[in-house]
Amino acid sequence: GKGAEEAGGVMALRALASHACGVPAVVDTQGCLQALVALLDSNSLPVAAGAADALGSCLLLPETRPLILNAGALRPLRALRRRALAAGHAHAADTAEMVAERLEP
């Protein structure tokens, strides 16, 4: 259910945070990024926006860009932007748009 999905997102974020700090992550980076991309489709806009925000942070490490593209992030980011705009969630829409723009060639 939603609780498990959010817990999964929090776990993925924690793993990424430890990875970014140079501590060996428990989860491999690709698996972690795929978990975040999956959360972009969350029914909860704050969870989806949080995942977009986390992917944006990952992009600070240039080597993550091909991995995020490989995980198929562009389509759900565009869908999230549309959903967020429809729901009047401007911050989520802006975040999704910014991350998508940084991913595009």
Tab-separated table of C-alpha atoms in Angstrom:
chain	number	residue	atom	x	y	z
A	1	GLY	CA	0.000	0.000	0.000
A	2	LYS	CA	0.896	3.670	0.176
A	3	GLY	CA	2.769	3.318	3.487
A	4	ALA	CA	5.056	0.636	2.074
A	5	GLU	CA	5.637	2.687	-1.072
A	6	GLU	CA	6.649	5.730	0.991
A	7	ALA	CA	8.885	3.610	3.225
A	8	GLY	CA	10.549	2.241	0.095
A	9	GLY	CA	11.114	5.776	-1.114
A	10	VAL	CA	12.646	6.816	2.187
A	11	MET	CA	14.947	3.780	2.085
A	12	ALA	CA	16.018	4.632	-1.457
A	13	LEU	CA	16.689	8.237	-0.455
A	14	ARG	CA	18.758	7.151	2.566
A	15	ALA	CA	20.784	4.759	0.426
A	16	LEU	CA	21.420	7.514	-2.116
A	17	ALA	CA	22.395	9.972	0.590
A	18	SER	CA	24.953	7.546	2.028
A	19	HIS	CA	26.206	6.801	-1.487
A	20	ALA	CA	26.617	10.500	-2.272
A	21	CYS	CA	28.605	10.942	0.947
A	22	GLY	CA	31.088	8.325	-0.225
A	23	VAL	CA	29.910	5.646	2.215
A	24	PRO	CA	29.407	2.394	0.283
A	25	ALA	CA	25.663	2.196	-0.348
A	26	VAL	CA	23.835	-0.979	0.585
A	27	VAL	CA	21.785	-0.724	-2.607
A	28	ASP	CA	23.500	-0.487	-5.955
A	29	THR	CA	23.122	2.913	-7.594
A	30	GLN	CA	21.148	1.682	-10.614
A	31	GLY	CA	18.662	-0.200	-8.439
A	32	CYS	CA	18.286	2.858	-6.248
A	33	LEU	CA	17.692	5.183	-9.183
A	34	GLN	CA	15.138	2.736	-10.589
A	35	ALA	CA	13.306	2.800	-7.249
A	36	LEU	CA	13.195	6.603	-7.399
A	37	VAL	CA	11.974	6.564	-11.016
A	38	ALA	CA	9.210	4.136	-9.963
A	39	LEU	CA	8.164	6.595	-7.234
A	40	LEU	CA	7.622	9.319	-9.858
A	41	ASP	CA	4.391	7.442	-10.660
A	42	SER	CA	3.248	7.519	-7.020
A	43	ASN	CA	-0.391	8.515	-6.456
A	44	SER	CA	0.914	10.828	-3.739
A	45	LEU	CA	2.157	14.034	-5.396
A	46	PRO	CA	4.477	14.898	-2.471
A	47	VAL	CA	6.132	11.465	-2.745
A	48	ALA	CA	6.480	11.814	-6.529
A	49	ALA	CA	7.848	15.358	-6.162
A	50	GLY	CA	10.299	14.138	-3.522
A	51	ALA	CA	11.528	11.460	-5.915
A	52	ALA	CA	11.957	14.071	-8.679
A	53	ASP	CA	13.846	16.292	-6.260
A	54	ALA	CA	16.111	13.387	-5.245
A	55	LEU	CA	16.827	12.585	-8.908
A	56	GLY	CA	17.697	16.249	-9.394
A	57	SER	CA	20.205	15.983	-6.552
A	58	CYS	CA	21.673	12.823	-8.091
A	59	LEU	CA	22.283	14.768	-11.302
A	60	LEU	CA	24.878	16.826	-9.427
A	61	LEU	CA	27.043	13.741	-10.036
A	62	PRO	CA	27.356	13.752	-13.852
A	63	GLU	CA	27.913	9.989	-14.013
A	64	THR	CA	24.337	9.415	-12.768
A	65	ARG	CA	22.762	11.089	-15.836
A	66	PRO	CA	23.030	8.053	-18.177
A	67	LEU	CA	21.840	5.777	-15.354
A	68	ILE	CA	18.776	7.953	-14.718
A	69	LEU	CA	17.999	8.084	-18.441
A	70	ASN	CA	18.502	4.321	-18.607
A	71	ALA	CA	16.014	3.898	-15.754
A	72	GLY	CA	13.441	5.605	-18.018
A	73	ALA	CA	12.926	8.796	-16.008
A	74	LEU	CA	11.888	11.189	-18.775
A	75	ARG	CA	8.370	9.851	-19.433
A	76	PRO	CA	7.276	9.728	-15.768
A	77	LEU	CA	8.826	13.167	-15.144
A	78	ARG	CA	6.748	14.659	-17.967
A	79	ALA	CA	3.643	12.844	-16.696
A	80	LEU	CA	4.333	14.096	-13.156
A	81	ARG	CA	4.591	17.668	-14.430
A	82	ARG	CA	1.183	17.370	-16.132
A	83	ARG	CA	-0.402	15.780	-13.037
A	84	ALA	CA	1.092	18.405	-10.738
A	85	LEU	CA	-0.106	21.280	-12.941
A	86	ALA	CA	-3.607	19.773	-13.069
A	87	ALA	CA	-3.603	19.511	-9.258
A	88	GLY	CA	-2.313	23.081	-8.831
A	89	HIS	CA	0.917	21.767	-7.247
A	90	ALA	CA	3.294	24.340	-8.753
A	91	HIS	CA	6.399	23.251	-6.835
A	92	ALA	CA	6.092	19.624	-7.959
A	93	ALA	CA	5.510	20.758	-11.560
A	94	ASP	CA	8.570	23.036	-11.476
A	95	THR	CA	10.758	20.311	-9.973
A	96	ALA	CA	9.688	17.730	-12.572
A	97	GLU	CA	10.267	20.206	-15.404
A	98	MET	CA	13.710	21.231	-14.115
A	99	VAL	CA	14.918	17.628	-13.746
A	100	ALA	CA	13.548	16.651	-17.182
A	101	GLU	CA	15.330	19.610	-18.773
A	102	ARG	CA	18.617	18.594	-17.161
A	103	LEU	CA	18.212	15.054	-18.487
A	104	GLU	CA	17.424	16.031	-22.048
A	105	PRO	CA	20.398	16.124	-24.425
